[in-house]
Amino acid sequence: MILFKRSTDLRNYLDIQCKHFKKCGFVPTMGALHEGHISLLDKSKKMNEITVSSIFVNPTQFNDPADFEKYPITLEKDIAMLETAGCDILFLPTVAEMYPKGTKAVMHYDLGYLDTILEGQYRPGHFQGVCMIVHRLLEIVKPDNLYIGQKDYQQCMVIKKLVELIGMKELINLNISPTLRENNGLAKSSRNTRLSENERIKAAAIFQTLHSIKEQLQKGELNSLKIQAFNKLTEKDFKVDYVEIADAGDLQIADRWDGKQKLVALAAAHLNHVRLIDNILLN
Ligand code: AMP
């Protein structure tokens, strides 16, 4: 694995490689890697001659400074995991490298409705920060294939929209991978490292609650299901931001189900100051 810290060095290297018509897959991450990240990398390895991964804890997407401060960093372990998984290139830039003109937003990405609901509502500015960094990374790496996880359902939609907004839709193929979970259902996440063993057991309640929505789903109104789920998590000591059911295609909030519409259930809840998100497709 070759490690690059400077974008120009990485781009020069990729320019030489791409002359040989090699397909390039890209797996952007914020580090503290786990099997979920590696599943994206494995997919890229199968579909591309070159796989690039990046580790960058992006300050502009953290609306809560404490969350940024406490974001887990396990660089040595990450490098070993990427090497074992057969990653070809690791891009490990500094904040100055990614934001040479500073981290203040210079443009607004028009994400419309997506920016105002769920994660957009509870983490103001989060998706603008995601767009800033993904835009910059895509302009440097220029991948043929981009690998992202369904774990961040709304982020997948935001990135799809971003790729259109920056005119890269025809150039980049988006691959969305299923969420890898612990045996008890808890979605694997870098933030899980901030949970104790006991809290990890407790945290599986998020998946179990989403799963019980799936089991109880029937035609008609959906609000009682959402309220029941919200209360169940609150009873189990979560501070719940939301439990929602939405259209799986455009994330419009669904209050009724006609028995056909494709739906996704999404939740965000804090367990002892660690904010966790998860989602499952309902049908
Ligand atoms: P992060 O490092 O949290 O920014 O995640 C980097 C990429 O890995 C994103 O596309 C995530 O959606 C994806 N990812 C995170 N957790 C999982 C998981 N449990 N299963 C599959 N993909 C994941």
Short mmCIF file of N, CA and C in Angstrom, two decimals, residues 21-194:
data_model
loop_
_atom_site.label_atom_id
_atom_site.label_comp_id
_atom_site.label_asym_id
_atom_site.label_seq_id
_atom_site.Cartn_x
_atom_site.Cartn_y
_atom_site.Cartn_z
N PHE A 21 -5.48 2.74 -18.48
CA PHE A 21 -6.92 2.42 -18.48
C PHE A 21 -7.34 1.55 -17.30
N LYS A 22 -6.69 1.76 -16.18
CA LYS A 22 -7.10 0.99 -15.00
C LYS A 22 -8.32 1.64 -14.36
N LYS A 23 -9.26 0.80 -13.92
CA LYS A 23 -10.43 1.32 -13.20
C LYS A 23 -10.03 1.60 -11.75
N CYS A 24 -10.53 2.73 -11.25
CA CYS A 24 -10.17 3.15 -9.90
C CYS A 24 -11.41 3.18 -9.00
N GLY A 25 -11.32 2.45 -7.88
CA GLY A 25 -12.41 2.46 -6.89
C GLY A 25 -11.97 3.27 -5.68
N PHE A 26 -12.92 3.96 -5.05
CA PHE A 26 -12.58 4.85 -3.94
C PHE A 26 -13.51 4.61 -2.74
N VAL A 27 -12.88 4.46 -1.56
CA VAL A 27 -13.62 4.24 -0.30
C VAL A 27 -13.22 5.34 0.70
N PRO A 28 -13.97 6.45 0.73
CA PRO A 28 -13.63 7.49 1.70
C PRO A 28 -14.09 7.11 3.11
N THR A 29 -13.27 7.39 4.12
CA THR A 29 -13.63 7.07 5.51
C THR A 29 -13.11 8.17 6.45
N MET A 30 -13.57 8.07 7.69
CA MET A 30 -13.03 8.93 8.74
C MET A 30 -12.19 8.10 9.72
N GLY A 31 -11.77 6.92 9.28
CA GLY A 31 -10.90 6.10 10.13
C GLY A 31 -11.64 5.38 11.23
N ALA A 32 -10.86 4.91 12.25
CA ALA A 32 -11.40 3.99 13.28
C ALA A 32 -12.13 2.86 12.55
N LEU A 33 -11.38 2.22 11.68
CA LEU A 33 -11.99 1.28 10.73
C LEU A 33 -12.50 0.01 11.39
N HIS A 34 -13.54 -0.55 10.79
CA HIS A 34 -14.13 -1.82 11.25
C HIS A 34 -14.52 -2.63 10.01
N GLU A 35 -15.12 -3.78 10.23
CA GLU A 35 -15.44 -4.68 9.11
C GLU A 35 -16.39 -4.03 8.10
N GLY A 36 -17.23 -3.08 8.58
CA GLY A 36 -18.13 -2.38 7.64
C GLY A 36 -17.33 -1.66 6.57
N HIS A 37 -16.31 -0.92 7.00
CA HIS A 37 -15.45 -0.22 6.04
C HIS A 37 -14.77 -1.23 5.10
N ILE A 38 -14.29 -2.31 5.71
CA ILE A 38 -13.53 -3.29 4.91
C ILE A 38 -14.43 -3.97 3.88
N SER A 39 -15.73 -4.10 4.20
CA SER A 39 -16.65 -4.71 3.21
C SER A 39 -16.75 -3.82 1.96
N LEU A 40 -16.65 -2.51 2.15
CA LEU A 40 -16.66 -1.59 0.99
C LEU A 40 -15.37 -1.77 0.19
N LEU A 41 -14.28 -1.90 0.92
CA LEU A 41 -12.99 -2.07 0.27
C LEU A 41 -12.93 -3.37 -0.53
N ASP A 42 -13.48 -4.45 0.05
CA ASP A 42 -13.50 -5.75 -0.63
C ASP A 42 -14.25 -5.64 -1.95
N LYS A 43 -15.36 -4.90 -1.92
CA LYS A 43 -16.16 -4.72 -3.13
C LYS A 43 -15.34 -3.98 -4.19
N SER A 44 -14.67 -2.91 -3.74
CA SER A 44 -13.86 -2.14 -4.67
C SER A 44 -12.75 -3.00 -5.28
N LYS A 45 -12.12 -3.82 -4.43
CA LYS A 45 -11.03 -4.69 -4.92
C LYS A 45 -11.52 -5.60 -6.04
N LYS A 46 -12.75 -6.09 -5.89
CA LYS A 46 -13.30 -7.02 -6.89
C LYS A 46 -13.61 -6.33 -8.21
N MET A 47 -13.95 -5.03 -8.13
CA MET A 47 -14.46 -4.34 -9.33
C MET A 47 -13.47 -3.40 -10.00
N ASN A 48 -12.29 -3.21 -9.39
CA ASN A 48 -11.34 -2.20 -9.91
C ASN A 48 -9.91 -2.71 -9.85
N GLU A 49 -9.07 -2.17 -10.75
CA GLU A 49 -7.65 -2.52 -10.70
C GLU A 49 -6.94 -1.78 -9.57
N ILE A 50 -7.41 -0.55 -9.28
CA ILE A 50 -6.79 0.23 -8.19
C ILE A 50 -7.85 0.61 -7.18
N THR A 51 -7.55 0.36 -5.89
CA THR A 51 -8.46 0.80 -4.84
C THR A 51 -7.77 1.84 -3.96
N VAL A 52 -8.43 3.01 -3.88
CA VAL A 52 -7.93 4.11 -3.04
C VAL A 52 -8.87 4.23 -1.85
N SER A 53 -8.29 4.35 -0.65
CA SER A 53 -9.11 4.69 0.50
C SER A 53 -8.55 5.97 1.11
N SER A 54 -9.41 6.71 1.80
CA SER A 54 -8.91 7.91 2.49
C SER A 54 -9.34 7.86 3.94
N ILE A 55 -8.50 8.40 4.79
CA ILE A 55 -8.85 8.59 6.20
C ILE A 55 -8.71 10.07 6.49
N PHE A 56 -9.82 10.69 6.83
CA PHE A 56 -9.80 12.12 7.15
C PHE A 56 -11.00 12.43 8.03
N VAL A 57 -10.74 12.85 9.26
CA VAL A 57 -11.84 13.24 10.16
C VAL A 57 -12.18 14.68 9.81
N ASN A 58 -13.28 14.83 9.10
CA ASN A 58 -13.61 16.10 8.47
C ASN A 58 -14.25 17.08 9.45
N PRO A 59 -13.52 18.14 9.83
CA PRO A 59 -14.07 19.03 10.86
C PRO A 59 -15.36 19.72 10.46
N THR A 60 -15.54 19.99 9.16
CA THR A 60 -16.71 20.80 8.76
C THR A 60 -18.03 20.05 8.85
N GLN A 61 -17.99 18.73 9.04
CA GLN A 61 -19.27 18.01 9.12
C GLN A 61 -19.71 17.75 10.56
N PHE A 62 -18.90 18.23 11.52
CA PHE A 62 -19.28 18.06 12.93
C PHE A 62 -19.95 19.33 13.42
N ASN A 63 -21.24 19.24 13.67
CA ASN A 63 -21.93 20.42 14.21
C ASN A 63 -21.69 20.53 15.72
N ASP A 64 -21.28 19.39 16.34
CA ASP A 64 -21.04 19.39 17.79
C ASP A 64 -19.53 19.27 18.02
N PRO A 65 -18.88 20.33 18.52
CA PRO A 65 -17.42 20.31 18.71
C PRO A 65 -16.96 19.16 19.61
N ALA A 66 -17.78 18.79 20.62
CA ALA A 66 -17.41 17.70 21.54
C ALA A 66 -17.35 16.37 20.79
N ASP A 67 -18.24 16.20 19.83
CA ASP A 67 -18.27 14.97 19.02
C ASP A 67 -16.99 14.88 18.18
N PHE A 68 -16.57 16.02 17.65
CA PHE A 68 -15.34 16.06 16.85
C PHE A 68 -14.12 15.74 17.72
N GLU A 69 -14.07 16.39 18.89
CA GLU A 69 -12.95 16.17 19.83
C GLU A 69 -12.80 14.69 20.19
N LYS A 70 -13.96 14.04 20.38
CA LYS A 70 -13.94 12.67 20.90
C LYS A 70 -13.98 11.63 19.79
N TYR A 71 -13.94 12.08 18.53
CA TYR A 71 -14.03 11.09 17.45
C TYR A 71 -12.82 10.13 17.55
N PRO A 72 -13.06 8.81 17.55
CA PRO A 72 -11.95 7.88 17.78
C PRO A 72 -10.91 7.91 16.67
N ILE A 73 -9.64 7.83 17.05
CA ILE A 73 -8.54 7.79 16.08
C ILE A 73 -7.69 6.56 16.39
N THR A 74 -7.57 5.66 15.41
CA THR A 74 -6.82 4.40 15.62
C THR A 74 -5.96 4.14 14.38
N LEU A 75 -5.12 5.14 14.07
CA LEU A 75 -4.44 5.15 12.77
C LEU A 75 -3.58 3.91 12.49
N GLU A 76 -2.79 3.49 13.48
CA GLU A 76 -1.88 2.34 13.23
C GLU A 76 -2.68 1.10 12.88
N LYS A 77 -3.74 0.88 13.66
CA LYS A 77 -4.60 -0.28 13.43
C LYS A 77 -5.28 -0.16 12.05
N ASP A 78 -5.71 1.05 11.72
CA ASP A 78 -6.38 1.28 10.43
C ASP A 78 -5.45 0.92 9.27
N ILE A 79 -4.20 1.39 9.37
CA ILE A 79 -3.23 1.13 8.29
C ILE A 79 -3.02 -0.37 8.15
N ALA A 80 -2.89 -1.07 9.28
CA ALA A 80 -2.71 -2.52 9.24
C ALA A 80 -3.93 -3.20 8.61
N MET A 81 -5.12 -2.74 8.97
CA MET A 81 -6.34 -3.35 8.41
C MET A 81 -6.43 -3.13 6.89
N LEU A 82 -6.08 -1.91 6.46
CA LEU A 82 -6.16 -1.61 5.03
C LEU A 82 -5.14 -2.44 4.25
N GLU A 83 -3.96 -2.59 4.84
CA GLU A 83 -2.91 -3.38 4.18
C GLU A 83 -3.33 -4.83 4.05
N THR A 84 -3.87 -5.38 5.14
CA THR A 84 -4.34 -6.77 5.13
C THR A 84 -5.44 -6.95 4.08
N ALA A 85 -6.30 -5.93 3.96
CA ALA A 85 -7.43 -6.04 3.02
C ALA A 85 -6.99 -5.83 1.57
N GLY A 86 -5.73 -5.44 1.35
CA GLY A 86 -5.21 -5.28 -0.01
C GLY A 86 -5.48 -3.93 -0.63
N CYS A 87 -5.68 -2.93 0.22
CA CYS A 87 -5.86 -1.56 -0.30
C CYS A 87 -4.57 -1.13 -1.03
N ASP A 88 -4.72 -0.49 -2.20
CA ASP A 88 -3.52 -0.10 -2.96
C ASP A 88 -2.96 1.24 -2.50
N ILE A 89 -3.88 2.18 -2.23
CA ILE A 89 -3.44 3.54 -1.90
C ILE A 89 -4.23 4.07 -0.72
N LEU A 90 -3.52 4.64 0.24
CA LEU A 90 -4.20 5.34 1.33
C LEU A 90 -3.88 6.82 1.23
N PHE A 91 -4.93 7.63 1.19
CA PHE A 91 -4.77 9.09 1.18
C PHE A 91 -5.04 9.58 2.60
N LEU A 92 -4.05 10.24 3.17
CA LEU A 92 -4.11 10.64 4.58
C LEU A 92 -3.76 12.13 4.69
N PRO A 93 -4.67 12.97 4.26
CA PRO A 93 -4.33 14.41 4.21
C PRO A 93 -4.51 15.11 5.55
N THR A 94 -3.93 16.30 5.65
CA THR A 94 -4.17 17.17 6.82
C THR A 94 -5.36 18.08 6.51
N VAL A 95 -5.81 18.80 7.54
CA VAL A 95 -6.91 19.75 7.34
C VAL A 95 -6.46 20.83 6.34
N ALA A 96 -5.21 21.30 6.47
CA ALA A 96 -4.72 22.36 5.56
C ALA A 96 -4.67 21.87 4.11
N GLU A 97 -4.38 20.59 3.94
CA GLU A 97 -4.32 20.02 2.59
C GLU A 97 -5.72 19.97 1.96
N MET A 98 -6.70 19.64 2.78
CA MET A 98 -8.06 19.52 2.25
C MET A 98 -8.77 20.87 2.15
N TYR A 99 -8.39 21.78 3.05
CA TYR A 99 -9.03 23.10 3.06
C TYR A 99 -7.97 24.18 2.96
N PRO A 100 -7.29 24.29 1.81
CA PRO A 100 -6.20 25.28 1.70
C PRO A 100 -6.68 26.71 1.91
N LYS A 101 -7.97 26.96 1.64
CA LYS A 101 -8.49 28.33 1.83
C LYS A 101 -9.24 28.47 3.14
N GLY A 102 -9.11 27.48 4.02
CA GLY A 102 -9.82 27.53 5.30
C GLY A 102 -11.11 26.72 5.26
N THR A 103 -11.65 26.46 6.45
CA THR A 103 -12.80 25.55 6.52
C THR A 103 -14.15 26.26 6.39
N LYS A 104 -14.11 27.58 6.23
CA LYS A 104 -15.37 28.31 6.09
C LYS A 104 -15.98 27.98 4.72
N ALA A 105 -17.29 27.75 4.73
CA ALA A 105 -17.95 27.37 3.47
C ALA A 105 -17.86 28.50 2.44
N VAL A 106 -17.44 28.14 1.22
CA VAL A 106 -17.37 29.17 0.18
C VAL A 106 -18.56 29.07 -0.78
N MET A 107 -19.22 27.93 -0.72
CA MET A 107 -20.43 27.80 -1.56
C MET A 107 -21.48 26.99 -0.82
N HIS A 108 -22.72 27.12 -1.29
CA HIS A 108 -23.81 26.36 -0.69
C HIS A 108 -24.23 25.27 -1.68
N TYR A 109 -24.30 24.04 -1.20
CA TYR A 109 -24.77 22.94 -2.03
C TYR A 109 -26.29 22.85 -1.88
N ASP A 110 -27.00 22.98 -2.98
CA ASP A 110 -28.46 23.01 -2.91
C ASP A 110 -29.02 21.59 -2.84
N LEU A 111 -29.14 21.12 -1.58
CA LEU A 111 -29.63 19.76 -1.36
C LEU A 111 -31.12 19.74 -1.13
N GLY A 112 -31.72 20.93 -1.07
CA GLY A 112 -33.17 21.06 -0.91
C GLY A 112 -33.65 20.37 0.36
N TYR A 113 -34.73 19.62 0.19
CA TYR A 113 -35.42 18.93 1.29
C TYR A 113 -34.47 18.07 2.14
N LEU A 114 -33.52 17.41 1.46
CA LEU A 114 -32.61 16.48 2.15
C LEU A 114 -31.81 17.16 3.27
N ASP A 115 -31.58 18.46 3.10
CA ASP A 115 -30.76 19.21 4.06
C ASP A 115 -31.56 19.61 5.31
N THR A 116 -32.89 19.44 5.24
CA THR A 116 -33.74 20.01 6.30
C THR A 116 -34.37 18.97 7.20
N ILE A 117 -34.30 17.69 6.81
CA ILE A 117 -35.00 16.66 7.60
C ILE A 117 -34.00 15.74 8.29
N LEU A 118 -34.49 14.99 9.27
CA LEU A 118 -33.74 13.93 9.95
C LEU A 118 -32.34 14.40 10.34
N GLU A 119 -31.29 13.82 9.76
CA GLU A 119 -29.92 14.24 10.13
C GLU A 119 -29.70 15.72 9.84
N GLY A 120 -30.29 16.21 8.76
CA GLY A 120 -30.17 17.63 8.39
C GLY A 120 -30.78 18.52 9.45
N GLN A 121 -31.89 18.07 10.02
CA GLN A 121 -32.58 18.86 11.04
C GLN A 121 -31.82 18.82 12.38
N TYR A 122 -31.35 17.64 12.74
CA TYR A 122 -30.70 17.50 14.06
C TYR A 122 -29.22 17.84 14.05
N ARG A 123 -28.63 17.86 12.85
CA ARG A 123 -27.21 18.24 12.75
C ARG A 123 -27.07 19.36 11.71
N PRO A 124 -27.50 20.57 12.07
CA PRO A 124 -27.47 21.66 11.09
C PRO A 124 -26.06 21.85 10.51
N GLY A 125 -25.98 21.96 9.21
CA GLY A 125 -24.69 22.18 8.54
C GLY A 125 -23.93 20.90 8.24
N HIS A 126 -24.38 19.79 8.81
CA HIS A 126 -23.65 18.53 8.65
C HIS A 126 -23.47 18.15 7.18
N PHE A 127 -24.57 18.18 6.43
CA PHE A 127 -24.46 17.71 5.03
C PHE A 127 -23.71 18.70 4.14
N GLN A 128 -23.72 19.99 4.51
CA GLN A 128 -22.91 20.94 3.75
C GLN A 128 -21.43 20.57 3.93
N GLY A 129 -21.06 20.20 5.16
CA GLY A 129 -19.68 19.76 5.44
C GLY A 129 -19.34 18.47 4.71
N VAL A 130 -20.29 17.55 4.68
CA VAL A 130 -20.07 16.29 3.95
C VAL A 130 -19.83 16.60 2.47
N CYS A 131 -20.64 17.51 1.92
CA CYS A 131 -20.49 17.86 0.50
C CYS A 131 -19.15 18.54 0.23
N MET A 132 -18.73 19.42 1.15
CA MET A 132 -17.45 20.11 0.96
C MET A 132 -16.32 19.09 0.81
N ILE A 133 -16.30 18.11 1.73
CA ILE A 133 -15.17 17.18 1.73
C ILE A 133 -15.27 16.16 0.60
N VAL A 134 -16.48 15.67 0.36
CA VAL A 134 -16.61 14.65 -0.70
C VAL A 134 -16.32 15.28 -2.07
N HIS A 135 -16.78 16.53 -2.26
CA HIS A 135 -16.50 17.25 -3.51
C HIS A 135 -14.98 17.33 -3.75
N ARG A 136 -14.29 17.78 -2.69
CA ARG A 136 -12.81 17.94 -2.79
C ARG A 136 -12.15 16.58 -3.08
N LEU A 137 -12.58 15.56 -2.34
CA LEU A 137 -11.97 14.23 -2.52
C LEU A 137 -12.22 13.70 -3.92
N LEU A 138 -13.45 13.90 -4.43
CA LEU A 138 -13.76 13.36 -5.76
C LEU A 138 -12.96 14.09 -6.83
N GLU A 139 -12.72 15.39 -6.63
CA GLU A 139 -11.93 16.13 -7.63
C GLU A 139 -10.47 15.68 -7.61
N ILE A 140 -10.00 15.23 -6.47
CA ILE A 140 -8.61 14.75 -6.39
C ILE A 140 -8.51 13.32 -6.95
N VAL A 141 -9.37 12.45 -6.47
CA VAL A 141 -9.24 11.01 -6.80
C VAL A 141 -9.85 10.68 -8.17
N LYS A 142 -10.93 11.40 -8.53
CA LYS A 142 -11.63 11.14 -9.80
C LYS A 142 -11.88 9.64 -10.01
N PRO A 143 -12.57 8.98 -9.07
CA PRO A 143 -12.73 7.53 -9.19
C PRO A 143 -13.76 7.15 -10.26
N ASP A 144 -13.64 5.92 -10.77
CA ASP A 144 -14.70 5.39 -11.64
C ASP A 144 -15.84 4.89 -10.78
N ASN A 145 -15.50 4.31 -9.63
CA ASN A 145 -16.50 3.75 -8.72
C ASN A 145 -16.29 4.31 -7.32
N LEU A 146 -17.40 4.73 -6.71
CA LEU A 146 -17.35 5.26 -5.34
C LEU A 146 -18.17 4.32 -4.45
N TYR A 147 -17.58 3.93 -3.30
CA TYR A 147 -18.23 2.95 -2.41
C TYR A 147 -18.65 3.62 -1.11
N ILE A 148 -19.96 3.54 -0.83
CA ILE A 148 -20.50 4.13 0.40
C ILE A 148 -21.47 3.14 1.04
N GLY A 149 -21.80 3.39 2.32
CA GLY A 149 -22.59 2.42 3.07
C GLY A 149 -24.03 2.86 3.33
N GLN A 150 -24.94 1.92 3.24
CA GLN A 150 -26.36 2.19 3.53
C GLN A 150 -26.57 2.60 4.99
N LYS A 151 -25.61 2.26 5.85
CA LYS A 151 -25.65 2.67 7.26
C LYS A 151 -25.98 4.16 7.38
N ASP A 152 -25.40 4.95 6.46
CA ASP A 152 -25.67 6.39 6.43
C ASP A 152 -26.63 6.66 5.27
N TYR A 153 -27.87 6.28 5.47
CA TYR A 153 -28.86 6.25 4.38
C TYR A 153 -29.04 7.62 3.73
N GLN A 154 -29.24 8.63 4.59
CA GLN A 154 -29.48 9.98 4.07
C GLN A 154 -28.22 10.52 3.39
N GLN A 155 -27.06 10.15 3.94
CA GLN A 155 -25.79 10.58 3.33
C GLN A 155 -25.64 10.01 1.92
N CYS A 156 -26.10 8.77 1.73
CA CYS A 156 -26.04 8.17 0.39
C CYS A 156 -26.83 9.03 -0.60
N MET A 157 -28.02 9.49 -0.14
CA MET A 157 -28.85 10.33 -1.02
C MET A 157 -28.19 11.67 -1.28
N VAL A 158 -27.57 12.21 -0.23
CA VAL A 158 -26.87 13.50 -0.37
C VAL A 158 -25.72 13.36 -1.38
N ILE A 159 -24.97 12.27 -1.28
CA ILE A 159 -23.82 12.10 -2.18
C ILE A 159 -24.30 11.90 -3.63
N LYS A 160 -25.41 11.19 -3.76
CA LYS A 160 -25.98 11.02 -5.12
C LYS A 160 -26.33 12.39 -5.71
N LYS A 161 -26.94 13.22 -4.88
CA LYS A 161 -27.33 14.57 -5.32
C LYS A 161 -26.08 15.42 -5.60
N LEU A 162 -25.06 15.30 -4.73
CA LEU A 162 -23.82 16.06 -4.89
C LEU A 162 -23.16 15.74 -6.24
N VAL A 163 -23.10 14.45 -6.55
CA VAL A 163 -22.45 14.02 -7.79
C VAL A 163 -23.15 14.64 -9.01
N GLU A 164 -24.48 14.79 -8.90
CA GLU A 164 -25.22 15.49 -9.96
C GLU A 164 -24.87 16.97 -9.97
N LEU A 165 -24.89 17.58 -8.77
CA LEU A 165 -24.67 19.04 -8.68
C LEU A 165 -23.30 19.46 -9.22
N ILE A 166 -22.29 18.59 -9.03
CA ILE A 166 -20.94 18.98 -9.46
C ILE A 166 -20.60 18.41 -10.84
N GLY A 167 -21.62 17.89 -11.52
CA GLY A 167 -21.46 17.44 -12.91
C GLY A 167 -20.60 16.20 -13.07
N MET A 168 -20.62 15.32 -12.05
CA MET A 168 -19.81 14.10 -12.15
C MET A 168 -20.67 12.84 -12.30
N LYS A 169 -21.98 13.03 -12.51
CA LYS A 169 -22.91 11.91 -12.54
C LYS A 169 -22.54 10.86 -13.61
N GLU A 170 -22.11 11.37 -14.76
CA GLU A 170 -21.78 10.45 -15.85
C GLU A 170 -20.42 9.78 -15.65
N LEU A 171 -19.61 10.35 -14.77
CA LEU A 171 -18.23 9.86 -14.62
C LEU A 171 -18.08 8.84 -13.49
N ILE A 172 -18.92 8.99 -12.46
CA ILE A 172 -18.73 8.17 -11.25
C ILE A 172 -19.93 7.26 -11.03
N ASN A 173 -19.62 5.98 -10.84
CA ASN A 173 -20.66 5.00 -10.54
C ASN A 173 -20.74 4.84 -9.01
N LEU A 174 -21.95 5.07 -8.47
CA LEU A 174 -22.13 4.97 -7.01
C LEU A 174 -22.52 3.56 -6.61
N ASN A 175 -21.79 3.01 -5.65
CA ASN A 175 -22.11 1.66 -5.15
C ASN A 175 -22.50 1.77 -3.67
N ILE A 176 -23.70 1.35 -3.35
CA ILE A 176 -24.17 1.42 -1.95
C ILE A 176 -24.19 0.01 -1.36
N SER A 177 -23.46 -0.15 -0.24
CA SER A 177 -23.32 -1.49 0.37
C SER A 177 -24.20 -1.64 1.60
N PRO A 178 -24.68 -2.86 1.85
CA PRO A 178 -25.50 -3.10 3.04
C PRO A 178 -24.73 -2.88 4.34
N THR A 179 -25.47 -2.65 5.41
CA THR A 179 -24.87 -2.36 6.72
C THR A 179 -24.38 -3.65 7.39
N LEU A 180 -23.12 -3.64 7.78
CA LEU A 180 -22.60 -4.78 8.55
C LEU A 180 -22.92 -4.57 10.02
N ARG A 181 -23.30 -5.67 10.69
CA ARG A 181 -23.79 -5.57 12.07
C ARG A 181 -23.04 -6.52 12.99
N GLU A 182 -23.10 -6.21 14.29
CA GLU A 182 -22.64 -7.15 15.31
C GLU A 182 -23.66 -8.29 15.38
N ASN A 183 -23.31 -9.37 16.07
CA ASN A 183 -24.25 -10.51 16.17
C ASN A 183 -25.59 -10.11 16.77
N ASN A 184 -25.58 -9.13 17.68
CA ASN A 184 -26.85 -8.73 18.31
C ASN A 184 -27.63 -7.72 17.47
N GLY A 185 -27.13 -7.39 16.28
CA GLY A 185 -27.86 -6.48 15.39
C GLY A 185 -27.30 -5.07 15.38
N LEU A 186 -26.53 -4.69 16.39
CA LEU A 186 -25.97 -3.33 16.45
C LEU A 186 -25.15 -3.05 15.17
N ALA A 187 -25.48 -1.94 14.49
CA ALA A 187 -24.73 -1.58 13.28
C ALA A 187 -23.28 -1.26 13.67
N LYS A 188 -22.34 -1.84 12.95
CA LYS A 188 -20.93 -1.53 13.24
C LYS A 188 -20.70 -0.05 12.96
N SER A 189 -19.99 0.60 13.86
CA SER A 189 -19.75 2.03 13.72
C SER A 189 -18.49 2.40 14.49
N SER A 190 -17.77 3.38 13.96
CA SER A 190 -16.57 3.85 14.66
C SER A 190 -16.93 4.34 16.05
N ARG A 191 -18.09 4.96 16.17
CA ARG A 191 -18.51 5.51 17.47
C ARG A 191 -18.78 4.42 18.51
N ASN A 192 -18.97 3.17 18.07
CA ASN A 192 -19.21 2.08 19.04
C ASN A 192 -18.01 1.89 19.97
N THR A 193 -16.82 2.32 19.51
CA THR A 193 -15.64 2.16 20.37
C THR A 193 -15.76 3.03 21.63
N ARG A 194 -16.66 4.01 21.59
CA ARG A 194 -16.87 4.87 22.76
C ARG A 194 -17.89 4.28 23.73
#
